[in-house]
Each structure stands twice: as structure tokens, then as C-alpha cells.
mmCIF file of C-alpha atoms and ligand atoms in Angstrom:
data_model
loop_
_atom_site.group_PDB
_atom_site.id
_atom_site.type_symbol
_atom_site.label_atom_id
_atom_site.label_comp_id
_atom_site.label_asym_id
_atom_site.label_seq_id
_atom_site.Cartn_x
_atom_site.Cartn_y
_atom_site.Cartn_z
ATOM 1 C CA UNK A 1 198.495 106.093 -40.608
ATOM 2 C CA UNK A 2 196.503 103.831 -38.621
ATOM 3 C CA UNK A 3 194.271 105.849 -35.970
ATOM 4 C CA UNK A 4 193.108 104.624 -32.549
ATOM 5 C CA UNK A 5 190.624 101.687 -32.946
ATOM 6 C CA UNK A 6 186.670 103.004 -32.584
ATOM 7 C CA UNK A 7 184.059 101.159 -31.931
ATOM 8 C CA UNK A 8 180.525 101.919 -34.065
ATOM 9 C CA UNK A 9 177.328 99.897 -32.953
ATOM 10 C CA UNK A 10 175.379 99.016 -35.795
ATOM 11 C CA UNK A 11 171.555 99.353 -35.327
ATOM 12 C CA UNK A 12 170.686 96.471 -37.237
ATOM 13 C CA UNK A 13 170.939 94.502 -33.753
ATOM 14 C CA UNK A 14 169.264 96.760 -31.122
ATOM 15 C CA UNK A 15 165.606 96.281 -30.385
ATOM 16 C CA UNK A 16 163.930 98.556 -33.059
ATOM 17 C CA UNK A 17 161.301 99.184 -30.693
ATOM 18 C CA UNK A 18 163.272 101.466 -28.501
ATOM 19 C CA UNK A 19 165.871 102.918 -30.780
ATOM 20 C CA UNK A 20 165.937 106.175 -29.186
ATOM 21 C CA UNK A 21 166.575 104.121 -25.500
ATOM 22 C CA UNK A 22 169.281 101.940 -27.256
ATOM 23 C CA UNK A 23 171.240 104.312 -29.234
ATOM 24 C CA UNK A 24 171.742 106.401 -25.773
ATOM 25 C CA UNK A 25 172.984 103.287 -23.955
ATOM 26 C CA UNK A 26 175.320 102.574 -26.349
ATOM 27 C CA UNK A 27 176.676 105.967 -26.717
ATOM 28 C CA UNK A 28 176.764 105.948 -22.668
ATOM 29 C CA UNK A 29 178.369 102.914 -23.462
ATOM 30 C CA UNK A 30 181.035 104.272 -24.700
ATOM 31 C CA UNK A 31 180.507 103.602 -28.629
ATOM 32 C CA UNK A 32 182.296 106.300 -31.101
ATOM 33 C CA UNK A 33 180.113 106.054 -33.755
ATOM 34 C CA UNK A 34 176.416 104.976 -34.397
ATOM 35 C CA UNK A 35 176.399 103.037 -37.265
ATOM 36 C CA UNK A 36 173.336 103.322 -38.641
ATOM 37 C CA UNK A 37 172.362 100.400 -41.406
ATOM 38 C CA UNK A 38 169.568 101.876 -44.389
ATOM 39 C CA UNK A 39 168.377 99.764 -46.770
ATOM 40 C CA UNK A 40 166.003 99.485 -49.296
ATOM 41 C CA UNK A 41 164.947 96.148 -50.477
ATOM 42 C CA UNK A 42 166.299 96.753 -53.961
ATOM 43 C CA UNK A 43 170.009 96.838 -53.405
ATOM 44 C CA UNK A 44 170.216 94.693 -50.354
ATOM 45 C CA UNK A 45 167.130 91.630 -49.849
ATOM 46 C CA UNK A 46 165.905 93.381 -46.259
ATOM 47 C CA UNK A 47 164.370 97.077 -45.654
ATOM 48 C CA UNK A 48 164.828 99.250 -42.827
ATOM 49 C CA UNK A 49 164.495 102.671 -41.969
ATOM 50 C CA UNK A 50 164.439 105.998 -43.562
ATOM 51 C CA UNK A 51 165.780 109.711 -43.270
ATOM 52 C CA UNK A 52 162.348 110.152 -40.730
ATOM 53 C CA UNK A 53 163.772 107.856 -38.214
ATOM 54 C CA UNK A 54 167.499 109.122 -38.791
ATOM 55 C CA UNK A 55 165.968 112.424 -37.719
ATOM 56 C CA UNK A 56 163.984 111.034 -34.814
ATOM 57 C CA UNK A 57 166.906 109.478 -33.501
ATOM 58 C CA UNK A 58 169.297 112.302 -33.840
ATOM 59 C CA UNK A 59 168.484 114.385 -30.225
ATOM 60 C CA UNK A 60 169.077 110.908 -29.042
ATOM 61 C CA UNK A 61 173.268 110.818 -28.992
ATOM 62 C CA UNK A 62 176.103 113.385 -29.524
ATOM 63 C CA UNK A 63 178.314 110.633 -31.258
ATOM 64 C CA UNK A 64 178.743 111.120 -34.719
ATOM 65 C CA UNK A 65 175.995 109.040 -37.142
ATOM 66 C CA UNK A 66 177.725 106.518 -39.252
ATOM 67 C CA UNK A 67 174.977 106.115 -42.235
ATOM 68 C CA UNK A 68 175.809 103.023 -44.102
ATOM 69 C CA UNK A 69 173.398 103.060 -47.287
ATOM 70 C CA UNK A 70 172.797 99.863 -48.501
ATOM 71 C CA UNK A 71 170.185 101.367 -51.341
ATOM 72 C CA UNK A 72 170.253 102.379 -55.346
ATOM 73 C CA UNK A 73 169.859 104.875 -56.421
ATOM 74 C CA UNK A 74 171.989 106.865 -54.285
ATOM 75 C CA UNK A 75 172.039 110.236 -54.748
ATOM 76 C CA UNK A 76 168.575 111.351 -54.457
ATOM 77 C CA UNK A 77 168.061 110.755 -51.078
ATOM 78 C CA UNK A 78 171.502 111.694 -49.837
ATOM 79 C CA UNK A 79 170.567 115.574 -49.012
ATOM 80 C CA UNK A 80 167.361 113.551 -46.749
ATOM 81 C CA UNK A 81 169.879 111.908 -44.715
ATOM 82 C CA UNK A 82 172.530 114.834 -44.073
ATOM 83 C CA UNK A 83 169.660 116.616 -43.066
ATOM 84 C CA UNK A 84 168.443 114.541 -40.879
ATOM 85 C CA UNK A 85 171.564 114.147 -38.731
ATOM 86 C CA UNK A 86 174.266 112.207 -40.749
ATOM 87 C CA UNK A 87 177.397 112.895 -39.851
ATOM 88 C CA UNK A 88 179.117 110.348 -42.273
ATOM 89 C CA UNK A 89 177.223 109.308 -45.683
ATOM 90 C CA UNK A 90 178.803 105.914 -46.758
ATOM 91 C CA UNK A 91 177.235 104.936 -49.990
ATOM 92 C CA UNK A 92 178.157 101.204 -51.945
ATOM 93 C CA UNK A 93 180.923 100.908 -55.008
ATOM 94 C CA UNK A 94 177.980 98.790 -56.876
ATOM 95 C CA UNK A 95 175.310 101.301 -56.309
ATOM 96 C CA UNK A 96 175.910 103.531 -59.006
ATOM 97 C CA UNK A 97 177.879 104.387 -62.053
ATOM 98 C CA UNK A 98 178.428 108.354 -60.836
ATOM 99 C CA UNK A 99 180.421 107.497 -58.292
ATOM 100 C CA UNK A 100 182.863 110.714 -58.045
ATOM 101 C CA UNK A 101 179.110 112.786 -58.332
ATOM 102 C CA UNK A 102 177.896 110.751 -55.480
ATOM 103 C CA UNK A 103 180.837 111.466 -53.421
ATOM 104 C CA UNK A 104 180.767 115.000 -54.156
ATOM 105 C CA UNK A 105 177.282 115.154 -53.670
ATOM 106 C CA UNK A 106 177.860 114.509 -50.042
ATOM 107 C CA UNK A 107 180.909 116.598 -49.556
ATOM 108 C CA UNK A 108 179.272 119.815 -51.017
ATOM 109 C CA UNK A 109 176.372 119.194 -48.693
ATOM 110 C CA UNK A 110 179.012 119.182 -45.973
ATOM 111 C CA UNK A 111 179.232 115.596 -44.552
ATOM 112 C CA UNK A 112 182.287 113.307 -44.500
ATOM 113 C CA UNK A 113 182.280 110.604 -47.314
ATOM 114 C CA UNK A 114 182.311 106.885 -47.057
ATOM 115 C CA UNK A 115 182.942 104.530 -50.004
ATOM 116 C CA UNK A 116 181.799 100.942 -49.127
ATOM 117 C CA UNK A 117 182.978 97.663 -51.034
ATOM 118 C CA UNK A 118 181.174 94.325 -51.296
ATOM 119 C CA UNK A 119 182.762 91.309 -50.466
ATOM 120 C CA UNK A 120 183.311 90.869 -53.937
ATOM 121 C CA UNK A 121 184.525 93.966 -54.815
ATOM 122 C CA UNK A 122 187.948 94.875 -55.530
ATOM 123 C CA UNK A 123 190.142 97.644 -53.689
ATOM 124 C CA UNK A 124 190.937 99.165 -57.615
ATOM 125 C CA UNK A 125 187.197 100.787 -56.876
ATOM 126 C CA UNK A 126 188.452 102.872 -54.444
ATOM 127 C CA UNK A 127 191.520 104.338 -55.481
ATOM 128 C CA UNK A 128 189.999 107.089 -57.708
ATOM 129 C CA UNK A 129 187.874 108.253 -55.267
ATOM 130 C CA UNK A 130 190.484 108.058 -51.753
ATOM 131 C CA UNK A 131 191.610 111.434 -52.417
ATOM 132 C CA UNK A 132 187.918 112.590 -51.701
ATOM 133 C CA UNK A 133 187.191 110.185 -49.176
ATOM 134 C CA UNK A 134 186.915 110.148 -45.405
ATOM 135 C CA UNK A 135 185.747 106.744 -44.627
ATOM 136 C CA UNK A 136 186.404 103.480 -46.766
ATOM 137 C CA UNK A 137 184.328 100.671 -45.493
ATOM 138 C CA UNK A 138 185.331 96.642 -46.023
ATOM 139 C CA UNK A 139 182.121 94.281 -46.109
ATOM 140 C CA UNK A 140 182.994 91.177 -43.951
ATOM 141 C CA UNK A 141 179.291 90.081 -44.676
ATOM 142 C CA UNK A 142 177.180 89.810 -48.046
ATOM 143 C CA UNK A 143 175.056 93.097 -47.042
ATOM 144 C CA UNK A 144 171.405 92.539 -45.558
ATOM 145 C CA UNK A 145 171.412 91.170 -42.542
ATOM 146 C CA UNK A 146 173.171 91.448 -38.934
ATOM 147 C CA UNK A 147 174.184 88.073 -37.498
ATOM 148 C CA UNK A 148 176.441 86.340 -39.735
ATOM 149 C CA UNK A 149 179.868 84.992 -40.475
ATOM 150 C CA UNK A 150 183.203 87.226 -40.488
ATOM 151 C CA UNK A 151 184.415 86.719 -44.041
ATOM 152 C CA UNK A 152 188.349 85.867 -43.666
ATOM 153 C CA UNK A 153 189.234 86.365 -46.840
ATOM 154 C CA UNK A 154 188.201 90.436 -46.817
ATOM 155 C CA UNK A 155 191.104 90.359 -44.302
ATOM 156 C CA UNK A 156 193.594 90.880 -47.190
ATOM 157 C CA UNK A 157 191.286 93.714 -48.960
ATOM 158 C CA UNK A 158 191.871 95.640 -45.800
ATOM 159 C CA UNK A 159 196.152 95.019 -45.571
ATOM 160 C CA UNK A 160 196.083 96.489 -49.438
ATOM 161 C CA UNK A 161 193.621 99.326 -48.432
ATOM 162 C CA UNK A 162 195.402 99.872 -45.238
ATOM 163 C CA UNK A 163 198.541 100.816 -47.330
ATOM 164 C CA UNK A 164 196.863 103.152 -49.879
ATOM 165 C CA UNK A 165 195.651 105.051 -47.118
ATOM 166 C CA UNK A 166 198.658 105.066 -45.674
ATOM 167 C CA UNK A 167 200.323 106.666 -48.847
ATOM 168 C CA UNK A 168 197.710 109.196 -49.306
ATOM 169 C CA UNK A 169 198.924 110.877 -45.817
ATOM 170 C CA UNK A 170 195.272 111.829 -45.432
ATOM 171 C CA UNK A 171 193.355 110.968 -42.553
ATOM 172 C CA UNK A 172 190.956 108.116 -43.584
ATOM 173 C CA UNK A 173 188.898 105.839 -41.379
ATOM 174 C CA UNK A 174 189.037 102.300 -42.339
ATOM 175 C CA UNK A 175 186.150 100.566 -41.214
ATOM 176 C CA UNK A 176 185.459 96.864 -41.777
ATOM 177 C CA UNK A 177 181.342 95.601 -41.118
ATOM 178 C CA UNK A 178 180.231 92.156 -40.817
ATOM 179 C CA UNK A 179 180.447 89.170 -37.991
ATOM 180 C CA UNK A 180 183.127 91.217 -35.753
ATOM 181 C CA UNK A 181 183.517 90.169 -32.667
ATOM 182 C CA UNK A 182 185.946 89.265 -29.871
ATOM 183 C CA UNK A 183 187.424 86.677 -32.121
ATOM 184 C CA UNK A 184 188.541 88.187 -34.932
ATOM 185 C CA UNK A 185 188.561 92.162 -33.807
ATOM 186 C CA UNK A 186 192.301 91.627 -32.833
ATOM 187 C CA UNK A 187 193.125 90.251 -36.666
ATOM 188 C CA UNK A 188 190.972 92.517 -38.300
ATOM 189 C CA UNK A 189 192.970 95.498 -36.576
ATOM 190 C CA UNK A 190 195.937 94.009 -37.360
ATOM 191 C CA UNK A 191 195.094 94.119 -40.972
ATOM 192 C CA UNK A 192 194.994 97.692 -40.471
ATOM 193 C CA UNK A 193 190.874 98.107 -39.691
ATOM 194 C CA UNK A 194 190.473 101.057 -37.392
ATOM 195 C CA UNK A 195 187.030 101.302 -37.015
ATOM 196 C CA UNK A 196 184.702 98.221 -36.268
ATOM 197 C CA UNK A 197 181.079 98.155 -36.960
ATOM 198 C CA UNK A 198 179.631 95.557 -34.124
ATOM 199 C CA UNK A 199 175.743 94.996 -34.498
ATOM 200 C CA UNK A 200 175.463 91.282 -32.524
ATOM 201 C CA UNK A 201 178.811 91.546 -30.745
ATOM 202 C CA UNK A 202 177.573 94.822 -29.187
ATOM 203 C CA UNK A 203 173.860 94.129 -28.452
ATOM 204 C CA UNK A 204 173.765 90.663 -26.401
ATOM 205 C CA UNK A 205 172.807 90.272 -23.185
ATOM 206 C CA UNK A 206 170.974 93.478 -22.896
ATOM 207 C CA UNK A 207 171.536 96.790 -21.854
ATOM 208 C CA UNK A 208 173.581 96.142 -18.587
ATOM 209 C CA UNK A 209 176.311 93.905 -20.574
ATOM 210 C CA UNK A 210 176.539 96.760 -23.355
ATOM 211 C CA UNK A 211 179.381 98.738 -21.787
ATOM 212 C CA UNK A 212 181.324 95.450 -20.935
ATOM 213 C CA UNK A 213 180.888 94.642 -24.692
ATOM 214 C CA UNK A 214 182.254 97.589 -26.332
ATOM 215 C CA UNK A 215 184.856 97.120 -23.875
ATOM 216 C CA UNK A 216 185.735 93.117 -24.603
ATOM 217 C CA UNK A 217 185.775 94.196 -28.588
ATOM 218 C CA UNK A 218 188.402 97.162 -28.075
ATOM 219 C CA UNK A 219 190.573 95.301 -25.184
ATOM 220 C CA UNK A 220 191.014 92.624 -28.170
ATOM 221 C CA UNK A 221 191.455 94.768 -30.728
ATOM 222 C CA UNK A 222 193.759 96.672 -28.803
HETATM 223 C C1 DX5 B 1 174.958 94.259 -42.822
HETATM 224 C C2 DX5 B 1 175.261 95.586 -42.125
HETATM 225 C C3 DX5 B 1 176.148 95.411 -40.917
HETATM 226 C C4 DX5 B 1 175.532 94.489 -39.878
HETATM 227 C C5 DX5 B 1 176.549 94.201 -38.802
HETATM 228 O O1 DX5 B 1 174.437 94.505 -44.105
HETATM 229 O O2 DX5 B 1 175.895 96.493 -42.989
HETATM 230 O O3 DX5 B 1 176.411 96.688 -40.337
HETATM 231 O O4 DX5 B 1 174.410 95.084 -39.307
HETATM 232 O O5 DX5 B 1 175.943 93.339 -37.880
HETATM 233 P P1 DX5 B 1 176.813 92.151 -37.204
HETATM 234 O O6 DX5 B 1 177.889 92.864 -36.429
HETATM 235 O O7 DX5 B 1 175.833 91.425 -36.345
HETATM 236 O O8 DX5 B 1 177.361 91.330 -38.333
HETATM 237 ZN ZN1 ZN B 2 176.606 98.385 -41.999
#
């Protein structure tokens, strides 16, 4: 069943200069989850950071660390990152052909799991793995960048995801990523999203308009 809409800052958009000053505002904010976007070049066309700076960010916020990898392979660097701080390892559909490994990978090593689908992707990728899941995450952007266009059309993929969760009766976050803001939140929640990832929507107008973003994107959503 649908839970309570959260709200998970991605990174991508906060000045990477002072992540450990940003990631506190937000979470003072009054974020629920940092999302936290790794990538490595290879899977996605743009690099970022690494398990080091996971770790040097972790003293930094209570919430819970939303690590989206955007990298292949997968699995060797998953144990890095759950060290390091990550509460919630989502790793892509496309970035493997182990999948049900990868996911039990990062249960064994006691995170929660997140599977995440291209835009492209269908929802029959998931439903072998929702059983074990904890997270499924909908790509409203081609992965890589922060900044762009909401892609419509994913809107569907989350109705026919938001009913196999449903039937599962487990307790599954479904989070959609990619151009969310205040004017699509309210149709993306609709669809049955319950958490959105806001990079741009959440970091504009610097730190003082923060709180007043968060709360724009879950007053429409809600
Ligand atoms: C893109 C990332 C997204 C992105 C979201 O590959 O996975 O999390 O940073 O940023 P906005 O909200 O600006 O689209
Ligand atoms: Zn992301």
C-alpha cells in the first residue's frame, strides 16, 4: 500500500564543494532521505564520487543514505558502500546479468535493496526480484545528469509497479528520479510514487529557500 510521500535530495545538485554543509541543511530541511547519485563513467557518461566520500559524508546527517549506483560492475564495490554509511544500495536492472546475487549481496551485508529501471526498461525486470526488494526506483531521466526533463511516459511504469507492490503486501518504497518538481510531483504521486528524488527542485535559490522547497514539492504531492 502506498506509504506517506518522502522527499530524498539528490546530491547531484548541491554545491560539491561543501557536501558535508549541504547534506546537513537539507536534512535540517526536513529531507527523508539523502539520495546520493554514484557513477562511474562506464555505465552512465558522467563520474562522481566514491565509497571515500560516502564515508566522509556520513557523520554529516542521521537520515537514511539513499545510494543510487549508476556503475557496472556492481557487486564488487557494494560491501565499500554499506560500509561506508549506505543505508539503501539501489543498483540498475541493466547493470548486470546476476541480478538475484546482486540483490542478495546487499541484503546479507545487511542493507535494504533497491532495484532501479531505465527509462527503457520494462516493469517484467522487477517482478522476480520484488519479493527481495525494499526499494524499486522509476528513471524519469536517461541516467547521468541532474537538470533535465520529467519523462511522462515512465508515469505508466509506476501505475503497473504501484500495483505489484501493492499485491506483494510487503512494504516497498517506490521511488521515481528524474526532472521532479512542483509540476509534476502531484501526478507522479498519483501514479502511486511515494518517494521523490529532487536534485534541482530541491537545491535552487540556496540554502535559505531549501526548507521552503522540500516543503512546495510535498504540499503538491500531497
Ligand atoms: C540522474 C540521477 C538523478 C538526478 C536527479 O542520473 O539519478 O538522481 O540527480 O536530479 P534532478 O532532480 O535535477 O533531475
Ligand atoms: Zn539518482
Amino acid at each position: 500500500m502506498q506509504q506517506a510521500t518522502r522527499i530524498a535530495p539528490s546530491i547531484l545538485s548541491a554545491d560539491f564543494a561543501a557536501l558535508g554543509d549541504e547534506i546537513r541543511a537539507v536534512s535540517e530541511a526536513g529531507a527523508d532521505y539523502i539520495h546520493i547519485d554514484v557513477m562511474d563513467g562506464h555505465f552512465v557518461p558522467n563520474l562522481t564520487i566514491g565509497p571515500a566520500v560516502v564515508a566522509a559524508l556520513r557523520p554529516h546527517s542521521e537520515l537514511p543514505f539513499d545510494v543510487h549506483l549508476m556503475i557496472s560492475p556492481v557487486d564488487p564495490y557494494i560491501p565499500d558502500f554499506i560500509k561506508a554509511g549506505g543505508d539503501i544500495i539501489t543498483v540498475h536492472a541493466e547493470a548486470g546479468a546476476h541480478l538475484h546475487r546482486t540483490i542478495q549481496l546487499i541484503k546479507d551485508q545487511g542493507a535494504r535493496a533497491g532495484l532501479a529501471l531505465n527509462p527503457a526498461t520494462p516493469v517484467s525486470a522487477v517482478e522476480p526480484l520484488l519479493e527481495n526488494l525494499d526499494l524499486v526506483l522509476v528513471m524519469s531521466v536517461n541516467p547521468g545528469f541532474g537538470g533535465q526533463s520529467f519523462i511522462t511516459g515512465q508515469l505508466e511504469k509506476i501505475s503497473r509497479l504501484r500495483v505489484l507492490i501493492d499485491a506483494t503486501g510487503r512494504t516497498i518504497d517506490l521511488q521515481v528520479d528524474g526532472g521532479i518538481n512542483t509540476n509534476n510531483a502531484a501526478e507522479a504521486i498519483a501514479a502511486g510514487a511515494d518517494v521523490l528524488v529532487a536534485g534541482t527542485a530541491t537545491f535552487t535559490g540556496g540554502v535559505e529557500q531549501y526548507a521552503n522547497n522540500i516543503k512546495a514539492l510535498r504540499a503538491t504531492a500531497d
